Amino acid sequence: MSTALDSLLDLLDLERIEQDIFRGASRSAVVPRVFGGQVAAQALVAAGRTVPADRSAHSLHSYFLRMGDPGAPIVYTVDRIRDGRSFTTRRVVAVQHGQPIFHLSASFQTYEEGLEHQAPMPAAPDPGTLPTAAEMLPRHAHRFSDPGMVDRLLEARAAVDLRYVDAPPFGTVGEPREPRSQVWFRTNGKLADDPLLHVCMATYVSDMTLLDSVLLAHGRGGWAVGDVVGASLDHAMWFHRPFRADEWLLYDQESPSASGGRGLGQARIYTQDGRLAITVIQEGVVRVPR
């Protein structure tokens, strides 16, 4: 297991300070604020630790309310909304400096048999044939006005092996193309068998690239390049089938709409053998600086 993955697992291992109150550490993302995927994953950890072990997360719906301060801890308060015979619902509020910065509702379910069908997995190259971040990012160093951006991106993603199928937005600035994007990802090391951990790790990664397809449609390189200002507004996920975040997952993303200073991304995440594991939808602020 990599040192970066160890550090990320420590970040997700919240401190319980009361029965339904948890505290998590923070750290800076590529930009000087807390990465949204970190807050979402930590909130799901907090919710999951108040749920019986035989109930797995099947959905989450969340709102990003304020920018997180990477220099301060985050306190997560869990509200036990409902404990039914099959489903459990939790609400989590993340607070910093006395103000809510994030709100999450999550639902958990005991396993049961039911009807089965799924959308087929789209075509994608084998992840082993694609360049790693360490191989790909330096090729685009000239795109960034900040000379330290490549190092910060590599550091921010060091716990995850994330490989773009096609060039990322910052690799084709000024060249609008179809609003679709694919990446393969897995953690840089094996994880324990706890299903909640794998769901939380996928939640963490899901916020990294989902709005890429919005940028591609307009030939924009994104926040790392500085030609747009962006932030996540809300984020929803549905977990359909078991998966492991330490095995390759295909993140197939597209953007059906951008308007009013906002962009919408939607995606499906498949296991390498073609099972539909997760559906994701996110809206974010996407503004062109004046």
Tab-separated table of C-alpha atoms in Angstrom:
chain	number	residue	atom	x	y	z
A	1	MET	CA	0.000	0.000	0.000
A	2	SER	CA	1.291	3.465	-0.901
A	3	THR	CA	2.034	6.121	1.699
A	4	ALA	CA	-0.516	8.386	-0.001
A	5	LEU	CA	-3.233	5.724	0.328
A	6	ASP	CA	-2.328	5.230	3.993
A	7	SER	CA	-2.729	8.976	4.484
A	8	LEU	CA	-6.121	8.983	2.744
A	9	LEU	CA	-7.345	6.056	4.855
A	10	ASP	CA	-6.287	7.972	7.974
A	11	LEU	CA	-8.271	10.948	6.698
A	12	LEU	CA	-11.392	8.783	6.353
A	13	ASP	CA	-10.958	7.179	9.783
A	14	LEU	CA	-13.040	9.681	11.751
A	15	GLU	CA	-12.745	10.265	15.485
A	16	ARG	CA	-15.961	9.589	17.373
A	17	ILE	CA	-16.374	12.385	19.940
A	18	GLU	CA	-19.965	11.528	20.954
A	19	GLN	CA	-22.443	8.818	20.057
A	20	ASP	CA	-23.457	10.433	16.746
A	21	ILE	CA	-20.812	13.150	16.447
A	22	PHE	CA	-17.528	12.620	14.597
A	23	ARG	CA	-14.490	14.741	13.829
A	24	GLY	CA	-12.365	14.535	10.707
A	25	ALA	CA	-9.098	16.119	9.717
A	26	SER	CA	-8.794	18.356	6.661
A	27	ARG	CA	-6.171	18.944	4.050
A	28	SER	CA	-5.793	21.250	1.098
A	29	ALA	CA	-6.743	20.140	-2.398
A	30	VAL	CA	-5.254	21.349	-5.688
A	31	VAL	CA	-6.740	24.745	-4.862
A	32	PRO	CA	-6.620	26.172	-1.289
A	33	ARG	CA	-9.870	24.624	-0.038
A	34	VAL	CA	-11.024	21.224	1.141
A	35	PHE	CA	-11.657	18.801	-1.726
A	36	GLY	CA	-15.396	18.124	-2.036
A	37	GLY	CA	-14.882	14.386	-2.456
A	38	GLN	CA	-13.130	14.292	0.915
A	39	VAL	CA	-16.073	15.912	2.722
A	40	ALA	CA	-18.602	13.650	0.977
A	41	ALA	CA	-16.610	10.520	1.785
A	42	GLN	CA	-16.097	11.525	5.424
A	43	ALA	CA	-19.813	12.302	5.820
A	44	LEU	CA	-20.682	8.871	4.422
A	45	VAL	CA	-18.222	7.275	6.858
A	46	ALA	CA	-19.974	9.078	9.720
A	47	ALA	CA	-23.401	7.928	8.532
A	48	GLY	CA	-22.231	4.364	7.983
A	49	ARG	CA	-20.810	4.054	11.477
A	50	THR	CA	-24.310	4.501	12.942
A	51	VAL	CA	-25.888	1.798	10.764
A	52	PRO	CA	-26.071	-1.984	11.406
A	53	ALA	CA	-23.302	-3.899	9.638
A	54	ASP	CA	-25.758	-5.902	7.505
A	55	ARG	CA	-27.034	-2.766	5.747
A	56	SER	CA	-25.089	-1.393	2.798
A	57	ALA	CA	-25.231	2.119	1.368
A	58	HIS	CA	-27.414	2.231	-1.736
A	59	SER	CA	-27.728	6.005	-2.295
A	60	LEU	CA	-26.590	9.437	-1.183
A	61	HIS	CA	-27.766	12.949	-1.971
A	62	SER	CA	-25.700	15.926	-0.893
A	63	TYR	CA	-25.198	19.686	-1.135
A	64	PHE	CA	-21.966	21.647	-0.872
A	65	LEU	CA	-22.887	24.765	1.097
A	66	ARG	CA	-19.627	26.588	1.853
A	67	MET	CA	-15.970	26.316	0.973
A	68	GLY	CA	-14.101	24.093	3.441
A	69	ASP	CA	-11.091	25.398	5.371
A	70	PRO	CA	-8.171	22.937	4.998
A	71	GLY	CA	-6.596	24.290	8.190
A	72	ALA	CA	-9.446	23.313	10.507
A	73	PRO	CA	-11.105	20.012	11.485
A	74	ILE	CA	-14.633	19.211	10.325
A	75	VAL	CA	-17.313	18.051	12.755
A	76	TYR	CA	-19.964	15.655	11.417
A	77	THR	CA	-23.285	15.351	13.252
A	78	VAL	CA	-25.452	12.368	12.322
A	79	ASP	CA	-29.244	12.464	12.638
A	80	ARG	CA	-30.869	9.013	12.801
A	81	ILE	CA	-33.853	9.772	10.580
A	82	ARG	CA	-35.258	6.257	10.255
A	83	ASP	CA	-34.493	2.629	11.058
A	84	GLY	CA	-36.974	0.457	9.171
A	85	ARG	CA	-37.159	-3.292	8.623
A	86	SER	CA	-35.201	-3.066	5.341
A	87	PHE	CA	-33.956	0.511	5.022
A	88	THR	CA	-32.034	2.894	7.251
A	89	THR	CA	-31.817	6.635	6.570
A	90	ARG	CA	-29.246	9.046	7.975
A	91	ARG	CA	-28.743	12.795	7.642
A	92	VAL	CA	-25.285	14.283	8.198
A	93	VAL	CA	-24.298	17.934	8.586
A	94	ALA	CA	-20.622	18.893	8.322
A	95	VAL	CA	-19.651	21.991	10.326
A	96	GLN	CA	-16.572	24.215	10.385
A	97	HIS	CA	-16.159	27.430	12.391
A	98	GLY	CA	-19.752	27.098	13.610
A	99	GLN	CA	-21.272	27.018	10.120
A	100	PRO	CA	-22.547	24.112	7.993
A	101	ILE	CA	-20.389	23.514	4.926
A	102	PHE	CA	-21.977	20.303	3.635
A	103	HIS	CA	-25.227	18.361	3.982
A	104	LEU	CA	-25.716	14.680	3.153
A	105	SER	CA	-28.638	12.270	3.220
A	106	ALA	CA	-27.783	8.593	2.819
A	107	SER	CA	-29.874	5.445	2.687
A	108	PHE	CA	-28.799	1.903	3.571
A	109	GLN	CA	-30.523	-1.408	2.847
A	110	THR	CA	-30.311	-5.039	3.884
A	111	TYR	CA	-29.512	-7.342	0.947
A	112	GLU	CA	-32.456	-8.840	-0.883
A	113	GLU	CA	-33.168	-10.596	-4.188
A	114	GLY	CA	-35.068	-8.750	-6.903
A	115	LEU	CA	-35.442	-7.977	-10.604
A	116	GLU	CA	-32.155	-7.584	-12.497
A	117	HIS	CA	-31.161	-5.593	-15.582
A	118	GLN	CA	-28.553	-2.962	-16.415
A	119	ALA	CA	-27.299	-0.658	-19.148
A	120	PRO	CA	-24.441	-2.300	-21.062
A	121	MET	CA	-20.881	-1.214	-20.435
A	122	PRO	CA	-19.542	1.098	-23.186
A	123	ALA	CA	-16.408	0.279	-25.130
A	124	ALA	CA	-13.165	1.359	-23.474
A	125	PRO	CA	-9.495	0.411	-23.850
A	126	ASP	CA	-7.800	-1.767	-21.270
A	127	PRO	CA	-6.517	0.458	-18.409
A	128	GLY	CA	-3.095	-1.168	-18.600
A	129	THR	CA	-2.603	0.378	-22.055
A	130	LEU	CA	-3.205	3.944	-20.822
A	131	PRO	CA	-0.612	6.366	-19.388
A	132	THR	CA	-0.446	6.899	-15.646
A	133	ALA	CA	-0.876	10.373	-14.165
A	134	ALA	CA	2.897	10.598	-13.641
A	135	GLU	CA	3.391	9.915	-17.353
A	136	MET	CA	0.527	12.082	-18.647
A	137	LEU	CA	0.510	15.242	-16.530
A	138	PRO	CA	4.084	16.479	-17.240
A	139	ARG	CA	3.242	16.465	-20.965
A	140	HIS	CA	0.739	19.245	-20.295
A	141	ALA	CA	2.864	21.337	-17.912
A	142	HIS	CA	3.011	24.150	-20.480
A	143	ARG	CA	-0.773	24.562	-20.207
A	144	PHE	CA	-0.609	25.702	-16.582
A	145	SER	CA	0.309	29.247	-15.637
A	146	ASP	CA	1.322	27.986	-12.173
A	147	PRO	CA	4.584	26.002	-12.499
A	148	GLY	CA	3.733	24.001	-9.384
A	149	MET	CA	0.347	22.782	-10.683
A	150	VAL	CA	1.586	19.443	-12.034
A	151	ASP	CA	3.180	18.544	-8.702
A	152	ARG	CA	0.022	19.536	-6.810
A	153	LEU	CA	-2.179	17.473	-9.103
A	154	LEU	CA	0.101	14.455	-8.714
A	155	GLU	CA	0.123	14.862	-4.940
A	156	ALA	CA	-3.670	15.262	-4.746
A	157	ARG	CA	-4.230	12.065	-6.751
A	158	ALA	CA	-1.333	9.981	-5.425
A	159	ALA	CA	-3.632	7.608	-3.501
A	160	VAL	CA	-5.528	6.752	-6.687
A	161	ASP	CA	-4.350	5.356	-10.015
A	162	LEU	CA	-6.521	7.436	-12.377
A	163	ARG	CA	-6.034	7.078	-16.124
A	164	TYR	CA	-7.756	9.153	-18.816
A	165	VAL	CA	-8.978	7.293	-21.894
A	166	ASP	CA	-8.765	10.497	-23.978
A	167	ALA	CA	-6.989	13.783	-23.360
A	168	PRO	CA	-8.261	15.639	-20.263
A	169	PRO	CA	-9.785	19.125	-20.613
A	170	PHE	CA	-6.468	20.866	-19.950
A	171	GLY	CA	-4.916	18.822	-22.764
A	172	THR	CA	-7.200	20.201	-25.488
A	173	VAL	CA	-7.790	23.832	-24.505
A	174	GLY	CA	-9.549	25.749	-27.276
A	175	GLU	CA	-10.744	22.570	-29.014
A	176	PRO	CA	-14.423	21.885	-28.205
A	177	ARG	CA	-15.421	18.253	-28.562
A	178	GLU	CA	-18.199	15.859	-27.642
A	179	PRO	CA	-19.152	16.302	-23.938
A	180	ARG	CA	-18.054	12.818	-22.919
A	181	SER	CA	-15.124	11.643	-20.841
A	182	GLN	CA	-13.879	8.287	-19.604
A	183	VAL	CA	-11.345	7.445	-16.914
A	184	TRP	CA	-10.310	4.204	-15.278
A	185	PHE	CA	-9.474	4.329	-11.571
A	186	ARG	CA	-8.518	2.178	-8.606
A	187	THR	CA	-6.712	2.814	-5.347
A	188	ASN	CA	-2.926	2.572	-5.298
A	189	GLY	CA	-2.956	-0.466	-3.030
A	190	LYS	CA	-5.249	-3.102	-1.569
A	191	LEU	CA	-8.058	-2.172	0.795
A	192	ALA	CA	-9.666	-4.072	3.644
A	193	ASP	CA	-12.828	-6.028	2.817
A	194	ASP	CA	-15.197	-3.578	4.564
A	195	PRO	CA	-17.875	-2.703	1.917
A	196	LEU	CA	-18.413	0.752	3.451
A	197	LEU	CA	-14.750	1.587	2.860
A	198	HIS	CA	-15.014	0.764	-0.849
A	199	VAL	CA	-18.195	2.818	-1.228
A	200	CYS	CA	-16.596	5.780	0.571
A	201	MET	CA	-13.446	5.537	-1.552
A	202	ALA	CA	-15.511	5.575	-4.754
A	203	THR	CA	-17.398	8.588	-3.382
A	204	TYR	CA	-14.062	10.343	-2.820
A	205	VAL	CA	-12.876	9.709	-6.399
A	206	SER	CA	-16.247	10.503	-7.998
A	207	ASP	CA	-15.773	14.247	-7.412
A	208	MET	CA	-12.427	14.408	-9.238
A	209	THR	CA	-13.457	14.372	-12.895
A	210	LEU	CA	-17.256	14.387	-13.189
A	211	LEU	CA	-17.529	17.914	-14.603
A	212	ASP	CA	-14.762	17.327	-17.175
A	213	SER	CA	-17.356	16.679	-19.874
A	214	VAL	CA	-18.875	20.144	-19.289
A	215	LEU	CA	-15.480	21.691	-19.989
A	216	LEU	CA	-14.824	19.534	-23.060
A	217	ALA	CA	-17.965	20.788	-24.787
A	218	HIS	CA	-16.559	24.333	-24.718
A	219	GLY	CA	-12.838	23.707	-25.146
A	220	ARG	CA	-12.137	24.942	-21.624
A	221	GLY	CA	-9.202	23.629	-19.623
A	222	GLY	CA	-10.767	24.115	-16.210
A	223	TRP	CA	-9.830	25.507	-12.832
A	224	ALA	CA	-6.263	24.190	-13.039
A	225	VAL	CA	-5.728	26.252	-16.195
A	226	GLY	CA	-7.688	29.246	-14.943
A	227	ASP	CA	-10.096	29.728	-17.832
A	228	VAL	CA	-13.153	28.870	-15.697
A	229	VAL	CA	-14.113	29.178	-12.042
A	230	GLY	CA	-15.763	26.047	-10.702
A	231	ALA	CA	-17.146	24.429	-7.572
A	232	SER	CA	-19.425	21.486	-6.823
A	233	LEU	CA	-23.004	22.385	-5.880
A	234	ASP	CA	-24.661	19.037	-5.312
A	235	HIS	CA	-23.754	15.384	-5.740
A	236	ALA	CA	-25.870	12.231	-5.868
A	237	MET	CA	-24.863	8.568	-6.129
A	238	TRP	CA	-26.708	5.265	-6.377
A	239	PHE	CA	-24.805	2.083	-5.541
A	240	HIS	CA	-26.323	-0.766	-7.552
A	241	ARG	CA	-23.989	-3.730	-7.119
A	242	PRO	CA	-21.011	-4.695	-4.960
A	243	PHE	CA	-17.576	-3.587	-6.178
A	244	ARG	CA	-14.043	-3.078	-4.935
A	245	ALA	CA	-12.394	0.339	-5.215
A	246	ASP	CA	-8.973	-1.333	-5.314
A	247	GLU	CA	-9.889	-3.023	-8.623
A	248	TRP	CA	-10.286	-1.196	-11.930
A	249	LEU	CA	-13.516	0.788	-12.356
A	250	LEU	CA	-14.555	2.582	-15.548
A	251	TYR	CA	-16.003	6.064	-14.954
A	252	ASP	CA	-18.063	6.883	-18.074
A	253	GLN	CA	-19.097	10.555	-17.886
A	254	GLU	CA	-21.128	12.969	-19.988
A	255	SER	CA	-22.736	16.395	-19.736
A	256	PRO	CA	-26.303	16.823	-21.020
A	257	SER	CA	-26.515	20.543	-20.207
A	258	ALA	CA	-24.742	23.729	-19.160
A	259	SER	CA	-26.609	26.994	-18.528
A	260	GLY	CA	-26.946	29.838	-16.044
A	261	GLY	CA	-23.355	29.541	-14.846
A	262	ARG	CA	-23.900	25.862	-13.968
A	263	GLY	CA	-22.935	22.594	-15.633
A	264	LEU	CA	-24.429	19.133	-15.157
A	265	GLY	CA	-22.461	15.911	-15.245
A	266	GLN	CA	-23.867	12.401	-15.158
A	267	ALA	CA	-21.983	9.133	-15.177
A	268	ARG	CA	-22.006	5.386	-14.770
A	269	ILE	CA	-19.257	3.432	-13.064
A	270	TYR	CA	-18.630	-0.145	-14.214
A	271	THR	CA	-16.447	-2.942	-12.895
A	272	GLN	CA	-13.858	-4.247	-15.334
A	273	ASP	CA	-16.008	-7.319	-16.045
A	274	GLY	CA	-18.933	-5.120	-17.123
A	275	ARG	CA	-21.219	-4.890	-14.081
A	276	LEU	CA	-22.907	-1.514	-13.545
A	277	ALA	CA	-21.846	-0.601	-10.005
A	278	ILE	CA	-22.737	3.085	-9.517
A	279	THR	CA	-24.682	5.933	-11.108
A	280	VAL	CA	-23.516	9.492	-10.353
A	281	ILE	CA	-25.021	12.932	-11.053
A	282	GLN	CA	-23.476	16.254	-10.091
A	283	GLU	CA	-24.133	19.915	-10.802
A	284	GLY	CA	-21.444	22.511	-10.355
A	285	VAL	CA	-20.720	26.193	-10.815
A	286	VAL	CA	-18.887	26.718	-14.107
A	287	ARG	CA	-18.222	30.416	-14.679
A	288	VAL	CA	-16.022	32.100	-17.221
A	289	PRO	CA	-13.981	34.844	-15.476
A	290	ARG	CA	-14.662	38.332	-16.710
